[in-house]
Coordinates of C-alpha atoms in Angstrom, one line a residue:
Chain A
X1 CA 0.0 0.0 0.0
X2 CA 1.4 3.3 -1.1
X3 CA 0.3 5.2 2.0
X4 CA 2.3 3.1 4.5
X5 CA 4.5 6.0 5.7
X6 CA 1.5 8.1 6.8
X7 CA -0.3 5.1 8.4
X8 CA 2.8 4.2 10.2
X9 CA 3.3 7.7 11.6
X10 CA -0.3 7.8 12.6
X11 CA 0.1 4.5 14.5
X12 CA 3.2 5.7 16.3
X13 CA 1.6 9.1 17.2
X14 CA -1.5 7.3 18.5
X15 CA 0.6 5.6 21.2
X16 CA 1.1 9.0 22.9
X17 CA -1.1 9.6 26.0
X18 CA -4.3 11.6 25.1
X19 CA -3.7 11.3 21.4
X20 CA -6.5 9.3 19.6
X21 CA -6.6 8.2 16.0
X22 CA -8.2 11.4 14.8
X23 CA -5.7 13.7 16.5
X24 CA -2.8 11.5 15.4
X25 CA -4.0 11.8 11.8
X26 CA -4.2 15.6 12.1
X27 CA -0.7 15.7 13.6
X28 CA 0.7 13.5 10.8
X29 CA -0.7 15.7 8.1
X30 CA 0.6 18.8 9.9
X31 CA 4.1 17.3 10.0
X32 CA 3.8 16.4 6.3
X33 CA 2.8 19.9 5.4
X34 CA 5.1 21.9 7.7
X35 CA 8.3 23.6 6.7
X36 CA 11.1 21.0 6.2
X37 CA 13.2 21.7 9.2
X38 CA 10.4 21.2 11.8
X39 CA 10.0 17.4 11.5
X40 CA 13.8 17.0 11.5
X41 CA 14.2 19.1 14.6
X42 CA 11.3 17.4 16.4
X43 CA 12.6 13.9 15.4
X44 CA 16.1 14.8 16.7
X45 CA 14.7 16.0 20.1
X46 CA 12.6 12.8 20.5
X47 CA 15.4 10.5 19.4
X48 CA 18.0 11.9 21.8
X49 CA 15.8 12.6 24.9
X50 CA 16.5 9.3 26.6
X51 CA 20.3 9.6 26.0
X52 CA 20.5 13.2 27.1
X53 CA 18.4 13.1 30.2
X54 CA 19.5 11.0 33.2
X55 CA 18.5 10.6 36.8
X56 CA 20.4 12.6 39.5
X57 CA 22.2 10.0 41.7
X58 CA 21.5 12.1 44.8
X59 CA 17.8 13.2 44.5
X60 CA 16.6 11.1 41.6
X61 CA 15.2 14.0 39.5
X62 CA 15.8 14.4 35.8
X63 CA 19.1 16.1 34.8
X64 CA 21.7 16.3 32.1
X65 CA 24.6 16.5 34.6
X66 CA 25.0 14.4 37.7
X67 CA 24.5 15.6 40.4
X68 CA 21.7 17.9 39.2
X69 CA 21.7 21.7 39.3
X70 CA 19.6 21.8 42.5
X71 CA 21.7 19.2 44.4
X72 CA 24.9 21.0 43.5
X73 CA 23.6 24.6 44.2
X74 CA 25.4 25.6 47.4
X75 CA 23.1 28.6 47.9
X76 CA 20.0 26.3 48.5
X77 CA 18.9 25.4 52.0
X78 CA 20.4 22.0 52.6
X79 CA 18.6 21.4 55.9
X80 CA 15.2 21.2 54.1
X81 CA 14.1 18.3 51.8
X82 CA 10.9 18.1 49.8
X83 CA 9.8 14.5 49.0
X84 CA 7.9 14.0 45.7
X85 CA 6.6 11.0 43.8
X86 CA 7.9 11.5 40.3
X87 CA 10.9 13.4 38.7
X88 CA 8.4 15.7 36.9
X89 CA 7.0 16.9 40.2
X90 CA 10.3 18.7 40.8
X91 CA 9.8 21.0 37.8
X92 CA 6.3 21.8 38.9
X93 CA 7.5 22.9 42.4
X94 CA 10.5 24.7 40.9
X95 CA 8.3 26.7 38.6
X96 CA 6.7 28.4 41.6
X97 CA 10.0 29.8 42.6
X98 CA 8.7 29.5 46.2
X99 CA 11.0 26.7 47.4
X100 CA 14.7 27.0 48.2
X101 CA 15.5 23.6 49.7
X102 CA 16.5 20.3 48.2
X103 CA 14.3 17.5 46.7
X104 CA 14.0 13.7 47.0
X105 CA 12.2 11.7 44.3
X106 CA 10.5 8.5 45.7
X107 CA 9.9 7.0 42.3
X108 CA 6.3 6.1 43.1
X109 CA 4.0 5.6 46.1
X110 CA 3.3 2.7 48.5
X111 CA 0.5 0.7 46.8
X112 CA -0.1 -2.9 48.1
X113 CA -2.5 -3.5 45.2
X114 CA 0.2 -2.9 42.6
X115 CA 2.8 -4.7 44.8
X116 CA 4.7 -1.6 45.6
X117 CA 6.2 -1.5 49.1
X118 CA 8.7 0.9 50.7
X119 CA 11.5 -1.3 49.5
X120 CA 10.6 -0.6 45.9
X121 CA 10.9 3.2 46.5
X122 CA 14.0 5.3 47.4
X123 CA 13.0 5.3 51.1
X124 CA 16.4 3.9 52.2
X125 CA 18.2 6.8 50.3
X126 CA 15.9 9.3 51.9
X127 CA 16.7 8.1 55.5
X128 CA 20.4 8.1 54.6
X129 CA 20.2 11.7 53.4
X130 CA 18.1 12.8 56.4
X131 CA 20.7 11.4 58.8
X132 CA 23.2 14.0 57.3
X133 CA 22.2 17.4 58.6
X134 CA 18.6 17.7 57.4
X135 CA 16.2 19.3 59.9
X136 CA 12.8 19.5 58.1
X137 CA 11.1 17.3 55.5
X138 CA 8.1 18.5 53.4
X139 CA 6.0 15.6 52.2
X140 CA 4.7 16.6 48.7
X141 CA 3.2 13.3 47.6
X142 CA -0.2 13.6 45.7
X143 CA -3.3 14.1 47.8
X144 CA -4.6 10.6 46.9
X145 CA -5.2 7.5 49.0
X146 CA -1.7 6.1 48.1
X147 CA 0.0 9.5 48.4
X148 CA -1.5 10.0 51.9
X149 CA -0.6 6.5 53.0
X150 CA 3.0 7.0 51.8
X151 CA 3.2 10.4 53.5
X152 CA 1.9 8.8 56.8
X153 CA 4.5 6.0 56.6
X154 CA 7.3 8.4 56.0
X155 CA 6.2 10.9 58.6
X156 CA 6.3 8.2 61.3
X157 CA 9.7 7.0 60.3
X158 CA 11.2 10.5 60.0
X159 CA 9.6 11.9 63.3
X160 CA 11.2 8.9 65.1
X161 CA 14.6 10.4 64.0
X162 CA 13.7 13.8 65.5
X163 CA 13.0 15.5 62.1
X164 CA 10.3 18.2 61.6
X165 CA 7.9 16.8 59.1
X166 CA 5.1 18.7 57.2
X167 CA 2.7 18.1 54.4
X168 CA 1.5 20.4 51.6
X169 CA -1.7 22.2 52.6
X170 CA -5.1 20.9 51.3
X171 CA -7.9 23.4 50.4
X172 CA -9.6 25.3 47.6
X173 CA -7.4 26.0 44.5
X174 CA -6.7 29.7 44.0
X175 CA -9.3 31.3 41.7
X176 CA -11.6 28.3 42.4
X177 CA -15.3 28.4 43.1
X178 CA -16.9 27.0 46.2
X179 CA -19.9 25.9 44.1
X180 CA -17.7 23.6 42.0
X181 CA -15.4 22.3 44.8
X182 CA -16.0 18.7 46.0
X183 CA -17.2 17.9 49.5
X184 CA -13.9 16.5 50.7
X185 CA -11.9 19.5 49.5
X186 CA -14.3 21.9 51.3
X187 CA -14.1 19.8 54.4
X188 CA -10.3 20.0 54.3
X189 CA -10.3 23.7 53.7
X190 CA -12.6 24.2 56.7
X191 CA -10.4 22.1 59.0
X192 CA -7.2 23.8 57.7
X193 CA -8.8 27.3 57.9
X194 CA -6.2 30.1 58.5
X195 CA -6.6 32.9 61.0
X196 CA -6.8 36.3 59.2
X197 CA -5.8 38.2 62.3
X198 CA -2.4 36.5 62.5
X199 CA -1.9 36.8 58.8
Chain B
X1 CA 20.6 24.9 32.7
X2 CA 20.7 21.1 33.0
X3 CA 17.1 20.5 31.8
X4 CA 17.6 21.9 28.3
X5 CA 16.8 18.6 26.5
X6 CA 13.3 18.3 28.1
X7 CA 12.6 22.1 27.7
X8 CA 13.6 21.8 24.0
X9 CA 11.4 18.8 23.4
X10 CA 8.5 20.5 25.1
X11 CA 9.0 23.6 22.9
X12 CA 9.1 21.4 19.7
X13 CA 6.0 19.4 20.7
X14 CA 4.1 22.6 21.6
X15 CA 4.3 23.6 17.9
X16 CA 1.9 20.8 17.0
X17 CA -1.7 21.8 16.4
X18 CA -3.9 21.3 19.5
X19 CA -0.9 20.6 21.8
X20 CA -0.5 23.3 24.5
X21 CA 2.4 23.6 26.9
X22 CA 0.8 21.3 29.5
X23 CA 0.1 18.5 27.0
X24 CA 3.6 18.9 25.5
X25 CA 5.1 18.5 28.9
X26 CA 3.0 15.4 29.5
X27 CA 4.1 13.9 26.1
X28 CA 7.8 14.7 26.8
X29 CA 7.8 12.9 30.1
X30 CA 5.9 10.0 28.5
X31 CA 8.6 9.8 25.8
X32 CA 11.3 10.0 28.5
X33 CA 9.8 7.2 30.5
X34 CA 8.7 4.9 27.7
X35 CA 10.6 1.8 26.6
X36 CA 13.7 2.7 24.6
X37 CA 12.6 1.7 21.1
X38 CA 9.5 3.9 21.1
X39 CA 11.1 7.3 20.9
X40 CA 13.5 6.0 18.2
X41 CA 10.7 4.5 16.1
X42 CA 8.6 7.6 16.4
X43 CA 11.5 9.9 15.6
X44 CA 12.3 7.9 12.5
X45 CA 8.7 8.0 11.3
X46 CA 8.6 11.8 11.8
X47 CA 12.1 12.4 10.3
X48 CA 11.4 10.5 7.0
X49 CA 7.7 11.4 6.5
X50 CA 8.5 14.3 4.1
X51 CA 11.0 12.2 2.1
X52 CA 8.7 9.2 1.7
X53 CA 5.4 10.9 0.9
X54 CA 5.1 12.8 -2.4
X55 CA 2.2 14.2 -4.3
X56 CA 0.7 12.2 -7.2
X57 CA 1.4 14.0 -10.4
X58 CA -2.0 13.0 -11.8
X59 CA -4.5 13.7 -8.9
X60 CA -2.4 15.5 -6.4
X61 CA -3.1 13.2 -3.4
X62 CA -0.4 11.9 -1.1
X63 CA 1.4 8.8 -2.2
X64 CA 4.7 6.9 -2.0
X65 CA 4.7 5.9 -5.7
X66 CA 3.8 8.2 -8.6
X67 CA 1.1 7.9 -10.0
X68 CA -0.7 6.9 -6.8
X69 CA -2.5 3.5 -6.2
X70 CA -5.9 5.0 -7.0
X71 CA -4.8 6.6 -10.3
X72 CA -3.0 3.5 -11.5
X73 CA -5.9 1.1 -10.4
X74 CA -7.5 0.0 -13.7
X75 CA -10.5 -1.5 -12.0
X76 CA -11.7 1.9 -10.8
X77 CA -14.3 3.9 -12.7
X78 CA -12.3 6.3 -14.9
X79 CA -15.3 8.2 -16.1
X80 CA -15.9 9.6 -12.6
X81 CA -13.8 12.2 -10.8
X82 CA -14.3 13.5 -7.2
X83 CA -12.9 16.9 -6.6
X84 CA -11.6 17.6 -3.0
X85 CA -9.8 20.5 -1.4
X86 CA -6.9 18.8 0.3
X87 CA -4.9 15.5 -0.1
X88 CA -6.1 14.3 3.3
X89 CA -9.8 14.5 2.1
X90 CA -9.0 11.6 -0.3
X91 CA -8.3 9.2 2.7
X92 CA -11.5 10.3 4.4
X93 CA -13.6 9.4 1.3
X94 CA -11.6 6.2 0.7
X95 CA -12.2 5.1 4.3
X96 CA -15.9 4.8 3.5
X97 CA -15.3 2.3 0.7
X98 CA -18.3 3.8 -1.0
X99 CA -16.6 5.4 -3.9
X100 CA -14.9 3.7 -6.9
X101 CA -14.0 6.6 -9.2
X102 CA -10.9 8.8 -9.4
X103 CA -10.0 11.9 -7.4
X104 CA -8.7 15.4 -8.1
X105 CA -7.1 17.5 -5.3
X106 CA -7.6 21.3 -5.8
X107 CA -5.0 22.3 -3.3
X108 CA -7.3 24.8 -1.6
X109 CA -10.4 26.9 -2.3
X110 CA -11.1 30.1 -4.1
X111 CA -10.8 32.8 -1.5
X112 CA -10.4 36.5 -2.7
X113 CA -9.7 37.6 0.9
X114 CA -6.6 35.3 1.0
X115 CA -5.7 36.2 -2.5
X116 CA -6.4 32.7 -3.8
X117 CA -8.0 32.6 -7.3
X118 CA -8.7 29.6 -9.7
X119 CA -5.2 30.2 -11.1
X120 CA -3.6 29.2 -7.7
X121 CA -5.5 25.9 -7.7
X122 CA -5.2 22.9 -10.0
X123 CA -8.3 23.9 -12.0
X124 CA -6.4 23.8 -15.3
X125 CA -5.3 20.2 -14.7
X126 CA -8.9 19.3 -13.7
X127 CA -10.2 20.7 -17.0
X128 CA -7.5 18.9 -18.9
X129 CA -8.3 15.5 -17.2
X130 CA -12.1 16.1 -17.8
X131 CA -11.5 16.5 -21.5
X132 CA -10.1 12.9 -21.6
X133 CA -13.2 10.7 -21.2
X134 CA -14.6 11.8 -17.9
X135 CA -18.5 11.9 -17.7
X136 CA -19.3 12.9 -14.2
X137 CA -17.6 15.2 -11.6
X138 CA -18.6 15.1 -7.9
X139 CA -17.7 18.3 -6.1
X140 CA -16.7 17.4 -2.6
X141 CA -15.3 20.8 -1.4
X142 CA -16.2 21.6 2.2
X143 CA -19.7 23.0 2.9
X144 CA -18.3 26.5 3.8
X145 CA -18.7 29.8 2.0
X146 CA -15.4 29.3 0.1
X147 CA -16.1 25.6 -0.6
X148 CA -19.5 26.5 -2.0
X149 CA -18.1 29.4 -4.1
X150 CA -15.4 27.1 -5.5
X151 CA -18.0 24.3 -6.3
X152 CA -20.3 26.9 -8.1
X153 CA -17.4 28.2 -10.1
X154 CA -16.3 24.6 -11.1
X155 CA -19.9 23.5 -11.8
X156 CA -20.4 26.3 -14.4
X157 CA -17.1 25.6 -16.1
X158 CA -17.6 21.8 -16.2
X159 CA -21.3 21.9 -17.3
X160 CA -20.3 24.1 -20.2
X161 CA -18.2 21.2 -21.4
X162 CA -21.2 18.8 -21.2
X163 CA -20.2 17.0 -18.0
X164 CA -22.6 15.8 -15.4
X165 CA -21.8 17.7 -12.2
X166 CA -23.0 16.9 -8.6
X167 CA -22.3 18.0 -5.1
X168 CA -22.2 16.0 -1.8
X169 CA -25.6 16.0 0.0
X170 CA -26.1 18.4 2.9
X171 CA -28.3 17.4 5.9
X172 CA -28.3 15.9 9.3
X173 CA -25.3 13.8 10.3
X174 CA -26.1 10.1 10.9
X175 CA -26.8 9.5 14.6
X176 CA -27.3 13.3 15.0
X177 CA -30.0 15.0 17.0
X178 CA -32.5 17.5 15.5
X179 CA -32.4 19.4 18.9
X180 CA -28.7 20.1 18.5
X181 CA -28.5 20.7 14.7
X182 CA -28.1 24.3 13.5
X183 CA -30.8 26.2 11.6
X184 CA -28.9 26.2 8.3
X185 CA -28.3 22.4 8.4
X186 CA -32.0 21.7 9.2
X187 CA -33.1 24.1 6.4
X188 CA -30.8 22.2 3.9
X189 CA -32.0 18.8 5.2
X190 CA -35.6 20.0 4.5
X191 CA -34.9 21.2 1.0
X192 CA -33.0 18.0 0.2
X193 CA -35.5 15.7 1.8
X194 CA -35.7 12.2 0.2
X195 CA -38.8 10.4 -0.9
X196 CA -39.2 7.2 1.2
X197 CA -41.5 5.6 -1.3
X198 CA -38.9 5.6 -4.1
X199 CA -36.1 4.5 -1.6

């Protein structure tokens, strides 16, 4: 069949998350009709991504140099570690510009159903890092059943070692609407209400 | 900055139609975390697409061999030509399996605002092909102002040459709902109503 190349590209693009057959077809024709340099540049970026990006041997986040920029930045607060599930969570937190400590990537969450226990995560490395001068740990796992369980497990273990442990606040998203918020979120925002008098 | 490779991939992916910064980031991390062969296969498909796919010198559709499969298929009805705007419209019509004639890709529509006249489209080639044994032309330009104008222009020109000219039917989409159809579509489906007695 003389249209193999397009069909093949559509099939490959359909494997991407959130890209169905129709979107993949649209993307394939866009690539076919774009200026010549674009498909080449895009292909090169895709082809080399796994070679260029590695995991930091200290915190586990994505980096091109080991240790990563954050771990080797001496101006950051080395007494503070923020624990996240995935490497991409680091960029999300960094984008806020509101955090100046270090990170630790767990590589997942405790989930007995999926057969993931603490031994499958980088919990050992975290304990090891915490024993070397860390004072506070912020648990930034996702606010899900598994994320909460993991945070609870880590909190107990770290508090035993005399560390200050905190968790990201739960509540209404900024710019959100009470009318559209779910019951659980409203409940948490009530329990975690802040005193306006004290700022 | 040590995260250049990811940022660069996100930037390249964001250029795709319908892919915003958030989707591009999601796709980039998916590519980074997928099995090793996938980014390579995808990159190769993207890199070679413009080299492998050419335009058929007869009908103007996308093909890997010139003339295309459809133009060189002697079992197809060579007295019938379906005129479409873009090469991708050919695959859409072919997917129905309901058409057995040939195609002609205009390469756009007449649009004075965009400075596109009949001389910028493959109208000359169409006339030339129609003079060689074609009996009927189906105008399958999109049901838009420009598509209708183009169809009207071609219809006059082709009818003068004694050809039978038709246009794709307008009406309700199959499985559609009267309640959600727009006024113009309902009006066209009324005017084009079919007699149930005669099938």
